[in-house]
GROMACS .gro file of C-alpha atoms in nm:
model
  280
    1ILE     CA    1  -0.007  -0.003   0.004
    2ASP     CA    2   0.122   0.351  -0.090
    3PHE     CA    3   0.075   0.543   0.223
    4ARG     CA    4   0.212   0.858   0.074
    5ALA     CA    5  -0.044   0.867  -0.194
    6LEU     CA    6  -0.321   0.777   0.044
    7PHE     CA    7  -0.202   1.062   0.273
    8SER     CA    8  -0.196   1.298  -0.029
    9MET     CA    9  -0.553   1.194  -0.137
   10PHE     CA   10  -0.683   1.234   0.220
   11LEU     CA   11  -0.509   1.587   0.251
   12LEU     CA   12  -0.679   1.700  -0.075
   13VAL     CA   13  -1.022   1.571   0.052
   14SER     CA   14  -0.958   1.739   0.385
   15LEU     CA   15  -0.878   2.063   0.227
   16SER     CA   16  -1.173   2.062   0.009
   17LEU     CA   17  -1.397   2.008   0.310
   18GLN     CA   18  -1.276   2.324   0.484
   19SER     CA   19  -1.409   2.680   0.430
   20ASP     CA   20  -1.384   2.999   0.623
   21ASP     CA   21  -1.733   2.969   0.772
   22ALA     CA   22  -1.723   2.603   0.850
   23PRO     CA   23  -1.741   2.494   1.222
   24ALA     CA   24  -1.409   2.384   1.344
   25SER     CA   25  -1.538   2.053   1.464
   26HIS     CA   26  -1.628   1.946   1.111
   27LEU     CA   27  -1.299   2.053   0.933
   28GLY     CA   28  -1.131   1.768   0.769
   29LYS     CA   29  -1.364   1.486   0.878
   30ILE     CA   30  -1.253   1.167   0.741
   31ASP     CA   31  -1.492   0.966   0.505
   32LYS     CA   32  -1.384   0.618   0.528
   33SER     CA   33  -1.655   0.467   0.325
   34SER     CA   34  -1.442   0.446   0.006
   35PHE     CA   35  -1.167   0.258   0.164
   36SER     CA   36  -1.154  -0.121   0.191
   37GLN     CA   37  -1.117  -0.296   0.535
   38GLN     CA   38  -0.759  -0.404   0.451
   39THR     CA   39  -0.654  -0.034   0.362
   40LEU     CA   40  -0.822   0.112   0.685
   41MET     CA   41  -0.646  -0.145   0.914
   42GLU     CA   42  -0.303  -0.078   0.746
   43LEU     CA   43  -0.357   0.295   0.795
   44PHE     CA   44  -0.462   0.222   1.162
   45LEU     CA   45  -0.136   0.056   1.203
   46ASP     CA   46   0.078   0.300   1.021
   47GLY     CA   47   0.188   0.484   1.328
   48ILE     CA   48   0.324   0.150   1.480
   49THR     CA   49   0.713   0.187   1.461
   50LYS     CA   50   0.817  -0.148   1.605
   51ASN     CA   51   0.694  -0.507   1.609
   52LYS     CA   52   0.400  -0.440   1.372
   53ASN     CA   53   0.498  -0.757   1.177
   54ILE     CA   54   0.372  -0.961   1.478
   55ILE     CA   55   0.017  -0.840   1.378
   56CYS     CA   56   0.026  -0.830   1.000
   57GLY     CA   57   0.338  -1.024   0.882
   58ASP     CA   58   0.562  -0.846   0.636
   59CYS     CA   59   0.510  -0.470   0.673
   60ASP     CA   60   0.578  -0.410   0.316
   61THR     CA   61   0.322  -0.677   0.197
   62PRO     CA   62   0.073  -0.732   0.485
   63LYS     CA   63  -0.132  -1.040   0.496
   64PRO     CA   64  -0.499  -1.037   0.433
   65VAL     CA   65  -0.669  -0.853   0.723
   66ALA     CA   66  -0.869  -1.154   0.809
   67GLU     CA   67  -0.542  -1.343   0.890
   68TRP     CA   68  -0.391  -1.092   1.110
   69ARG     CA   69  -0.319  -1.175   1.483
   70GLY     CA   70  -0.599  -1.057   1.689
   71VAL     CA   71  -0.843  -0.968   1.431
   72THR     CA   72  -1.209  -1.102   1.424
   73THR     CA   73  -1.427  -1.054   1.125
   74ASN     CA   74  -1.796  -1.101   1.041
   75ALA     CA   75  -1.952  -1.296   0.763
   76ASP     CA   76  -1.906  -1.011   0.551
   77GLY     CA   77  -1.530  -0.977   0.601
   78GLU     CA   78  -1.560  -0.663   0.817
   79VAL     CA   79  -1.345  -0.630   1.114
   80THR     CA   80  -1.541  -0.633   1.435
   81MET     CA   81  -1.279  -0.693   1.706
   82PHE     CA   82  -0.890  -0.626   1.721
   83ARG     CA   83  -0.711  -0.748   2.029
   84THR     CA   84  -0.347  -0.746   2.056
   85ILE     CA   85  -0.183  -0.763   2.404
   86TYR     CA   86   0.166  -0.822   2.525
   87CYS     CA   87   0.319  -0.751   2.188
   88ALA     CA   88   0.547  -0.502   2.281
   89LEU     CA   89   0.414  -0.247   2.009
   90PHE     CA   90   0.582   0.087   1.990
   91GLY     CA   91   0.439   0.399   1.828
   92THR     CA   92   0.082   0.563   1.810
   93PRO     CA   93  -0.220   0.374   1.668
   94GLN     CA   94  -0.421   0.600   1.421
   95LEU     CA   95  -0.747   0.573   1.580
   96GLN     CA   96  -0.926   0.778   1.312
   97TRP     CA   97  -0.871   0.503   1.065
   98LEU     CA   98  -1.043   0.226   1.266
   99PRO     CA   99  -1.330   0.082   1.051
  100GLU     CA  100  -1.678   0.164   1.132
  101SER     CA  101  -1.761  -0.203   1.186
  102VAL     CA  102  -1.526  -0.245   1.485
  103THR     CA  103  -1.701  -0.292   1.816
  104LYS     CA  104  -1.416  -0.368   2.035
  105LEU     CA  105  -1.038  -0.257   2.047
  106ASP     CA  106  -0.800  -0.399   2.320
  107MET     CA  107  -0.434  -0.317   2.288
  108THR     CA  108  -0.340  -0.357   2.651
  109LYS     CA  109   0.008  -0.384   2.788
  110ASN     CA  110   0.216  -0.269   2.497
  111LEU     CA  111   0.442   0.046   2.470
  112LEU     CA  112   0.202   0.279   2.280
  113THR     CA  113   0.243   0.648   2.298
  114GLY     CA  114   0.077   0.963   2.184
  115THR     CA  115  -0.237   1.152   2.271
  116LEU     CA  116  -0.594   1.014   2.262
  117ASP     CA  117  -0.858   1.191   2.049
  118LEU     CA  118  -1.174   1.002   2.168
  119SER     CA  119  -1.390   1.205   1.923
  120VAL     CA  120  -1.255   1.019   1.622
  121LEU     CA  121  -1.355   0.674   1.738
  122PRO     CA  122  -1.615   0.485   1.530
  123GLU     CA  123  -1.965   0.516   1.663
  124SER     CA  124  -1.995   0.147   1.638
  125LEU     CA  125  -1.719   0.101   1.911
  126GLU     CA  126  -1.848  -0.037   2.246
  127CYS     CA  127  -1.532  -0.143   2.415
  128LEU     CA  128  -1.194   0.038   2.421
  129VAL     CA  129  -0.912  -0.100   2.626
  130LEU     CA  130  -0.575   0.081   2.597
  131ALA     CA  131  -0.455   0.008   2.954
  132ASP     CA  132  -0.091  -0.030   3.059
  133ASN     CA  133   0.068   0.179   2.780
  134LYS     CA  134   0.248   0.527   2.775
  135PHE     CA  135  -0.036   0.745   2.639
  136SER     CA  136  -0.014   1.097   2.750
  137GLY     CA  137  -0.206   1.433   2.742
  138GLU     CA  138  -0.567   1.513   2.808
  139ILE     CA  139  -0.874   1.334   2.718
  140ALA     CA  140  -1.222   1.466   2.642
  141LEU     CA  141  -1.475   1.209   2.794
  142GLU     CA  142  -1.763   1.430   2.680
  143SER     CA  143  -1.684   1.344   2.321
  144LEU     CA  144  -1.747   0.964   2.355
  145HIS     CA  145  -2.006   0.816   2.145
  146GLN     CA  146  -2.320   0.684   2.291
  147ARG     CA  147  -2.258   0.327   2.228
  148MET     CA  148  -1.945   0.308   2.443
  149CYS     CA  149  -1.994   0.049   2.721
  150VAL     CA  150  -1.648  -0.010   2.853
  151LEU     CA  151  -1.360   0.226   2.856
  152ASN     CA  152  -1.028   0.133   3.012
  153LEU     CA  153  -0.738   0.375   2.996
  154GLY     CA  154  -0.578   0.283   3.335
  155MET     CA  155  -0.200   0.275   3.381
  156ASN     CA  156  -0.102   0.540   3.129
  157GLN     CA  157   0.043   0.890   3.170
  158LEU     CA  158  -0.287   1.078   3.101
  159SER     CA  159  -0.340   1.418   3.264
  160GLY     CA  160  -0.579   1.705   3.286
  161SER     CA  161  -0.929   1.711   3.444
  162LEU     CA  162  -1.201   1.469   3.447
  163LYS     CA  163  -1.538   1.564   3.326
  164LEU     CA  164  -1.773   1.288   3.445
  165GLU     CA  165  -2.105   1.450   3.405
  166SER     CA  166  -2.171   1.402   3.043
  167LEU     CA  167  -2.066   1.037   3.005
  168PRO     CA  168  -2.259   0.807   2.745
  169ASP     CA  169  -2.579   0.670   2.894
  170ASN     CA  170  -2.464   0.307   2.797
  171LEU     CA  171  -2.125   0.340   2.971
  172LYS     CA  172  -2.105   0.047   3.235
  173GLU     CA  173  -1.732   0.034   3.319
  174LEU     CA  174  -1.482   0.322   3.331
  175TYR     CA  175  -1.119   0.267   3.441
  176LEU     CA  176  -0.884   0.576   3.458
  177ASP     CA  177  -0.672   0.460   3.746
  178PHE     CA  178  -0.290   0.514   3.784
  179ASN     CA  179  -0.274   0.825   3.558
  180SER     CA  180  -0.214   1.195   3.660
  181PHE     CA  181  -0.544   1.337   3.627
  182SER     CA  182  -0.605   1.627   3.858
  183GLY     CA  183  -0.873   1.873   3.985
  184THR     CA  184  -1.222   1.794   4.148
  185VAL     CA  185  -1.461   1.538   4.017
  186CYS     CA  186  -1.855   1.530   4.007
  187LEU     CA  187  -1.997   1.179   4.077
  188THR     CA  188  -2.366   1.300   4.096
  189ASN     CA  189  -2.466   1.243   3.736
  190LEU     CA  190  -2.300   0.916   3.638
  191PRO     CA  191  -2.485   0.697   3.383
  192ALA     CA  192  -2.758   0.481   3.548
  193SER     CA  193  -2.603   0.187   3.367
  194MET     CA  194  -2.259   0.231   3.537
  195ILE     CA  195  -2.142  -0.076   3.757
  196SER     CA  196  -1.780   0.002   3.794
  197LEU     CA  197  -1.581   0.323   3.826
  198SER     CA  198  -1.199   0.330   3.899
  199ILE     CA  199  -1.028   0.678   3.932
  200ASN     CA  200  -0.772   0.580   4.205
  201ASP     CA  201  -0.410   0.662   4.209
  202ASN     CA  202  -0.435   0.999   4.041
  203LYS     CA  203  -0.383   1.357   4.166
  204LEU     CA  204  -0.761   1.434   4.214
  205HIS     CA  205  -0.859   1.656   4.511
  206GLY     CA  206  -1.147   1.823   4.685
  207GLY     CA  207  -1.462   1.685   4.836
  208VAL     CA  208  -1.669   1.403   4.679
  209ASP     CA  209  -2.049   1.380   4.686
  210LEU     CA  210  -2.159   1.018   4.706
  211THR     CA  211  -2.514   1.076   4.774
  212ARG     CA  212  -2.636   1.016   4.413
  213LEU     CA  213  -2.449   0.710   4.280
  214PRO     CA  214  -2.600   0.486   4.026
  215ASP     CA  215  -2.824   0.225   4.193
  216GLY     CA  216  -2.648  -0.058   4.035
  217LEU     CA  217  -2.289   0.048   4.102
  218ALA     CA  218  -2.082  -0.271   4.213
  219SER     CA  219  -1.722  -0.120   4.247
  220LEU     CA  220  -1.599   0.237   4.318
  221PHE     CA  221  -1.227   0.309   4.361
  222LEU     CA  222  -1.134   0.665   4.476
  223GLY     CA  223  -0.821   0.555   4.668
  224THR     CA  224  -0.484   0.723   4.675
  225ASN     CA  225  -0.587   1.075   4.572
  226GLY     CA  226  -0.609   1.415   4.758
  227PHE     CA  227  -0.991   1.375   4.818
  228CYS     CA  228  -1.080   1.529   5.164
  229GLY     CA  229  -1.345   1.631   5.405
  230GLU     CA  230  -1.645   1.509   5.576
  231THR     CA  231  -1.828   1.284   5.361
  232ASP     CA  232  -2.193   1.140   5.367
  233PHE     CA  233  -2.178   0.757   5.311
  234SER     CA  234  -2.528   0.700   5.400
  235GLN     CA  235  -2.667   0.689   5.045
  236LEU     CA  236  -2.397   0.422   4.902
  237PRO     CA  237  -2.580   0.156   4.688
  238PHE     CA  238  -2.517  -0.119   4.950
  239GLN     CA  239  -2.731  -0.367   4.792
  240THR     CA  240  -2.505  -0.390   4.476
  241LEU     CA  241  -2.186  -0.248   4.594
  242LYS     CA  242  -1.903  -0.515   4.631
  243LEU     CA  243  -1.582  -0.313   4.637
  244PHE     CA  244  -1.538   0.038   4.784
  245ALA     CA  245  -1.196   0.216   4.820
  246VAL     CA  246  -1.125   0.539   4.987
  247ASP     CA  247  -0.784   0.442   5.117
  248HIS     CA  248  -0.495   0.681   5.130
  249THR     CA  249  -0.717   0.997   5.098
  250GLN     CA  250  -0.797   1.263   5.349
  251MET     CA  251  -1.170   1.183   5.346
  252SER     CA  252  -1.351   1.137   5.682
  253GLY     CA  253  -1.689   1.013   5.803
  254THR     CA  254  -1.847   0.695   5.898
  255VAL     CA  255  -1.979   0.409   5.670
  256VAL     CA  256  -2.230   0.201   5.843
  257VAL     CA  257  -2.265  -0.116   5.651
  258PRO     CA  258  -2.603  -0.290   5.670
  259GLN     CA  259  -2.606  -0.651   5.814
  260SER     CA  260  -2.733  -0.766   5.487
  261CYS     CA  261  -2.426  -0.645   5.302
  262ALA     CA  262  -2.164  -0.872   5.439
  263GLN     CA  263  -2.018  -0.907   5.085
  264LEU     CA  264  -1.908  -0.557   5.068
  265GLU     CA  265  -1.532  -0.504   5.101
  266ILE     CA  266  -1.421  -0.159   5.202
  267MET     CA  267  -1.052  -0.029   5.174
  268ALA     CA  268  -1.009   0.259   5.404
  269GLU     CA  269  -0.652   0.242   5.534
  270ASP     CA  270  -0.464   0.559   5.578
  271SER     CA  271  -0.776   0.780   5.582
  272GLN     CA  272  -1.005   0.914   5.838
  273VAL     CA  273  -1.312   0.708   5.732
  274VAL     CA  274  -1.452   0.486   5.991
  275VAL     CA  275  -1.632   0.147   5.892
  276ILE     CA  276  -1.898  -0.005   6.127
  277GLN     CA  277  -2.083  -0.326   6.045
  278GLU     CA  278  -2.439  -0.284   6.140
  279HIS     CA  279  -2.574  -0.560   6.390
  280ASN     CA  280  -2.908  -0.657   6.513
   0.00000   0.00000   0.00000
């Protein structure tokens, strides 16, 4: 594939879409419908600088995409899943070229770098796992498409603030732990469908309102942050909550665990939170 020719064609198309009065968000939007699945996936991997051959074979003459390591296709030959972990991949995947048919992308435990523009992801994508890499910069969670159900960006070098008030309604699991996010967070308008939220081991601070969490929340990890102040724990979703971590924070208050919730594990060491098990 001649990437220079493709890039030149894309640049011409991009420039033709631009005008002085066009909204900035629509400038240069990629139309992928004219590209084959093979071409799109090769472009997606174009930014991978080392060990790409593990995925596609010879980098100059890649194997048919259906034969690539980690690729799953449907009956029409469209890529629906791409999972490549522990492959020591270096470089930056070009997320804007992911085929619109892809529903799951998992590139955990590689050495990937660069920033993450979540707005360019295909609307079909339901699960994105890029944990344990070296991605950096800020992310705009509010730009996630509505179909997103699982987002795992834990163990990277991401930074900036976290806007959790406008997450997709379908988002069930969000893992942003072990990064460098900072600022305060709002947990009062999380998606009703959410079952797991991990924002531990960051640089977040301030008070946390836990009175309006999703009814079905099963795990909430807030530990190893600068969260502080007297906190109301009385409205925790005790009937579904299994794991709750406020360890290594400056939060204070008392968690009274109902007798019927013996399955709940609470981590509160190195904080001022007191845990009391309710008895008859």
